[in-house]
Amino acid sequence: QVQLVESGGGSVQAGGSLRLSCAASTYTIAYCMGWFRQAPGKEREGVAGLHTDGTTRYTDSVKGRFTISKDNVKKTLYLQMNSLKPEDTAMYFCAAVPYNSGRCNALLEATAFTYWGQGTQVTVSS
């Protein structure tokens, strides 16, 4: 079992930055990790994924603006979000799946992930 707790959300004006954190209850070296978001009335969307081999994936709308990273010593996953836009407004969730699940080839697919945090709200005003 992996428990995940997100933090760092908030309200920011367009063009601003936020860094989201996701603290894990255990070391996640053997887990693929991801950030997802869900806006009201919309489906959960994969934002960024991080494979155990260091490979990253991003949805097209955030490429060049968001960066996913992980500190294995601190057991924390990050999402640095720059040049934020109103359309980035959503609840952001982090997720984890064991590497040996065979599902790390779908880093932007919510159905691939086993463990989820409760989310942190990001609101970007124009």
Short mmCIF file of the C-alpha atoms (twelve columns), coordinates in Angstrom:
data_MODEL
# 
_entry.id   MODEL 
# 
loop_
_atom_site.group_PDB 
_atom_site.id 
_atom_site.type_symbol 
_atom_site.label_atom_id 
_atom_site.label_alt_id 
_atom_site.label_comp_id 
_atom_site.label_asym_id 
_atom_site.label_seq_id 
_atom_site.Cartn_x 
_atom_site.Cartn_y 
_atom_site.Cartn_z 
_atom_site.pdbx_PDB_model_num 
ATOM 1   C CA . GLN A 1   0.000   0.000  0.000   1 
ATOM 2   C CA . VAL A 2   1.165   3.504  -0.849  1 
ATOM 3   C CA . GLN A 3   -0.480  6.552  0.632   1 
ATOM 4   C CA . LEU A 4   -0.106  9.801  -1.289  1 
ATOM 5   C CA . VAL A 5   -0.734  13.323 -0.032  1 
ATOM 6   C CA . GLU A 6   -0.678  16.299 -2.387  1 
ATOM 7   C CA . SER A 7   0.044   19.899 -1.427  1 
ATOM 8   C CA . GLY A 8   1.014   23.172 -3.038  1 
ATOM 9   C CA . GLY A 9   -2.169  24.072 -4.829  1 
ATOM 10  C CA . GLY A 10  -3.672  27.524 -4.675  1 
ATOM 11  C CA . SER A 11  -4.877  30.506 -6.640  1 
ATOM 12  C CA . VAL A 12  -2.604  32.295 -9.066  1 
ATOM 13  C CA . GLN A 13  -2.931  34.736 -11.917 1 
ATOM 14  C CA . ALA A 14  -2.327  33.692 -15.505 1 
ATOM 15  C CA . GLY A 15  1.379   33.569 -16.255 1 
ATOM 16  C CA . GLY A 16  2.258   32.641 -12.701 1 
ATOM 17  C CA . SER A 17  3.845   29.494 -11.284 1 
ATOM 18  C CA . LEU A 18  3.082   26.852 -8.698  1 
ATOM 19  C CA . ARG A 19  4.911   23.760 -7.517  1 
ATOM 20  C CA . LEU A 20  2.829   20.826 -6.439  1 
ATOM 21  C CA . SER A 21  4.220   18.195 -4.091  1 
ATOM 22  C CA . CYS A 22  3.089   14.645 -3.476  1 
ATOM 23  C CA . ALA A 23  4.432   12.977 -0.345  1 
ATOM 24  C CA . ALA A 24  4.441   9.189  -0.364  1 
ATOM 25  C CA . SER A 25  4.218   6.957  2.680   1 
ATOM 26  C CA . THR A 26  6.943   4.691  1.354   1 
ATOM 27  C CA . TYR A 27  9.883   4.783  -0.993  1 
ATOM 28  C CA . THR A 28  8.665   4.856  -4.589  1 
ATOM 29  C CA . ILE A 29  11.807  3.870  -6.473  1 
ATOM 30  C CA . ALA A 30  9.976   0.856  -7.863  1 
ATOM 31  C CA . TYR A 31  6.859   2.794  -8.789  1 
ATOM 32  C CA . CYS A 32  5.903   4.756  -11.861 1 
ATOM 33  C CA . MET A 33  4.315   8.030  -10.879 1 
ATOM 34  C CA . GLY A 34  1.946   10.471 -12.484 1 
ATOM 35  C CA . TRP A 35  0.074   13.717 -12.130 1 
ATOM 36  C CA . PHE A 36  -3.526  13.968 -13.278 1 
ATOM 37  C CA . ARG A 37  -6.114  16.723 -13.203 1 
ATOM 38  C CA . GLN A 38  -9.865  16.951 -13.326 1 
ATOM 39  C CA . ALA A 39  -11.903 20.048 -13.977 1 
ATOM 40  C CA . PRO A 40  -15.622 20.216 -13.102 1 
ATOM 41  C CA . GLY A 41  -17.697 18.320 -15.641 1 
ATOM 42  C CA . LYS A 42  -14.642 16.855 -17.365 1 
ATOM 43  C CA . GLU A 43  -12.875 13.523 -17.288 1 
ATOM 44  C CA . ARG A 44  -9.654  13.001 -15.385 1 
ATOM 45  C CA . GLU A 45  -6.742  13.879 -17.654 1 
ATOM 46  C CA . GLY A 46  -3.163  12.673 -17.535 1 
ATOM 47  C CA . VAL A 47  -0.802  15.638 -17.209 1 
ATOM 48  C CA . ALA A 48  2.649   14.178 -16.642 1 
ATOM 49  C CA . GLY A 49  4.160   10.777 -15.961 1 
ATOM 50  C CA . LEU A 50  7.500   9.558  -14.657 1 
ATOM 51  C CA . HIS A 51  8.790   6.068  -15.336 1 
ATOM 52  C CA . THR A 52  11.181  4.267  -12.992 1 
ATOM 53  C CA . ASP A 53  13.856  4.618  -15.686 1 
ATOM 54  C CA . GLY A 54  13.537  8.409  -15.599 1 
ATOM 55  C CA . THR A 55  11.509  8.719  -18.779 1 
ATOM 56  C CA . THR A 56  8.889   11.434 -18.673 1 
ATOM 57  C CA . ARG A 57  5.701   11.995 -20.624 1 
ATOM 58  C CA . TYR A 58  3.518   15.087 -20.851 1 
ATOM 59  C CA . THR A 59  0.186   15.843 -22.364 1 
ATOM 60  C CA . ASP A 60  0.577   18.232 -25.279 1 
ATOM 61  C CA . SER A 61  -1.094  21.183 -23.595 1 
ATOM 62  C CA . VAL A 62  1.550   21.388 -20.845 1 
ATOM 63  C CA . LYS A 63  4.724   20.562 -22.763 1 
ATOM 64  C CA . GLY A 64  7.355   23.224 -22.192 1 
ATOM 65  C CA . ARG A 65  5.474   24.622 -19.183 1 
ATOM 66  C CA . PHE A 66  5.257   21.773 -16.654 1 
ATOM 67  C CA . THR A 67  8.038   19.572 -15.287 1 
ATOM 68  C CA . ILE A 68  7.625   16.368 -13.307 1 
ATOM 69  C CA . SER A 69  10.393  15.265 -10.976 1 
ATOM 70  C CA . LYS A 70  10.967  13.131 -7.929  1 
ATOM 71  C CA . ASP A 71  13.174  13.195 -4.858  1 
ATOM 72  C CA . ASN A 72  13.603  9.565  -3.832  1 
ATOM 73  C CA . VAL A 73  15.230  10.431 -0.513  1 
ATOM 74  C CA . LYS A 74  12.329  12.671 0.480   1 
ATOM 75  C CA . LYS A 75  9.780   10.246 -1.033  1 
ATOM 76  C CA . THR A 76  8.209   13.190 -2.807  1 
ATOM 77  C CA . LEU A 77  6.960   13.732 -6.343  1 
ATOM 78  C CA . TYR A 78  6.811   17.258 -7.750  1 
ATOM 79  C CA . LEU A 79  5.075   19.083 -10.546 1 
ATOM 80  C CA . GLN A 80  6.558   22.464 -11.400 1 
ATOM 81  C CA . MET A 81  3.977   24.473 -13.305 1 
ATOM 82  C CA . ASN A 82  5.036   27.640 -15.101 1 
ATOM 83  C CA . SER A 83  3.213   30.035 -17.418 1 
ATOM 84  C CA . LEU A 84  -0.086  28.909 -15.988 1 
ATOM 85  C CA . LYS A 85  -3.258  29.464 -17.978 1 
ATOM 86  C CA . PRO A 86  -6.911  29.629 -16.892 1 
ATOM 87  C CA . GLU A 87  -7.487  26.309 -18.638 1 
ATOM 88  C CA . ASP A 88  -5.056  24.692 -16.187 1 
ATOM 89  C CA . THR A 89  -7.635  25.221 -13.449 1 
ATOM 90  C CA . ALA A 90  -8.518  21.829 -11.966 1 
ATOM 91  C CA . MET A 91  -8.091  19.485 -9.054  1 
ATOM 92  C CA . TYR A 92  -4.666  17.897 -9.373  1 
ATOM 93  C CA . PHE A 93  -3.986  14.350 -8.239  1 
ATOM 94  C CA . CYS A 94  -0.831  12.314 -7.959  1 
ATOM 95  C CA . ALA A 95  -0.838  8.582  -8.568  1 
ATOM 96  C CA . ALA A 96  1.478   5.597  -8.374  1 
ATOM 97  C CA . VAL A 97  1.666   2.133  -9.868  1 
ATOM 98  C CA . PRO A 98  4.259   -0.580 -9.190  1 
ATOM 99  C CA . TYR A 99  6.744   -1.084 -12.004 1 
ATOM 100 C CA . ASN A 100 6.129   -4.831 -11.918 1 
ATOM 101 C CA . SER A 101 2.440   -4.280 -12.709 1 
ATOM 102 C CA . GLY A 102 3.292   -4.009 -16.384 1 
ATOM 103 C CA . ARG A 103 1.279   -0.818 -16.696 1 
ATOM 104 C CA . CYS A 104 4.107   1.719  -16.803 1 
ATOM 105 C CA . ASN A 105 3.743   2.002  -20.563 1 
ATOM 106 C CA . ALA A 106 0.555   4.033  -20.026 1 
ATOM 107 C CA . LEU A 107 1.814   6.889  -17.888 1 
ATOM 108 C CA . LEU A 108 -0.976  9.263  -18.922 1 
ATOM 109 C CA . GLU A 109 -3.809  6.763  -18.503 1 
ATOM 110 C CA . ALA A 110 -5.655  7.007  -15.188 1 
ATOM 111 C CA . THR A 111 -6.738  3.369  -15.429 1 
ATOM 112 C CA . ALA A 112 -3.082  2.267  -15.285 1 
ATOM 113 C CA . PHE A 113 -2.559  3.625  -11.775 1 
ATOM 114 C CA . THR A 114 -3.303  1.873  -8.511  1 
ATOM 115 C CA . TYR A 115 -2.755  4.422  -5.753  1 
ATOM 116 C CA . TRP A 116 -4.186  7.929  -5.638  1 
ATOM 117 C CA . GLY A 117 -3.980  10.988 -3.454  1 
ATOM 118 C CA . GLN A 118 -6.930  13.158 -2.448  1 
ATOM 119 C CA . GLY A 119 -5.992  16.036 -4.711  1 
ATOM 120 C CA . THR A 120 -5.038  19.683 -4.440  1 
ATOM 121 C CA . GLN A 121 -6.935  22.511 -6.136  1 
ATOM 122 C CA . VAL A 122 -5.262  24.808 -8.639  1 
ATOM 123 C CA . THR A 123 -7.129  27.911 -9.774  1 
ATOM 124 C CA . VAL A 124 -5.714  30.222 -12.439 1 
ATOM 125 C CA . SER A 125 -7.418  33.541 -13.014 1 
ATOM 126 C CA . SER A 126 -7.133  35.640 -16.150 1 
# 
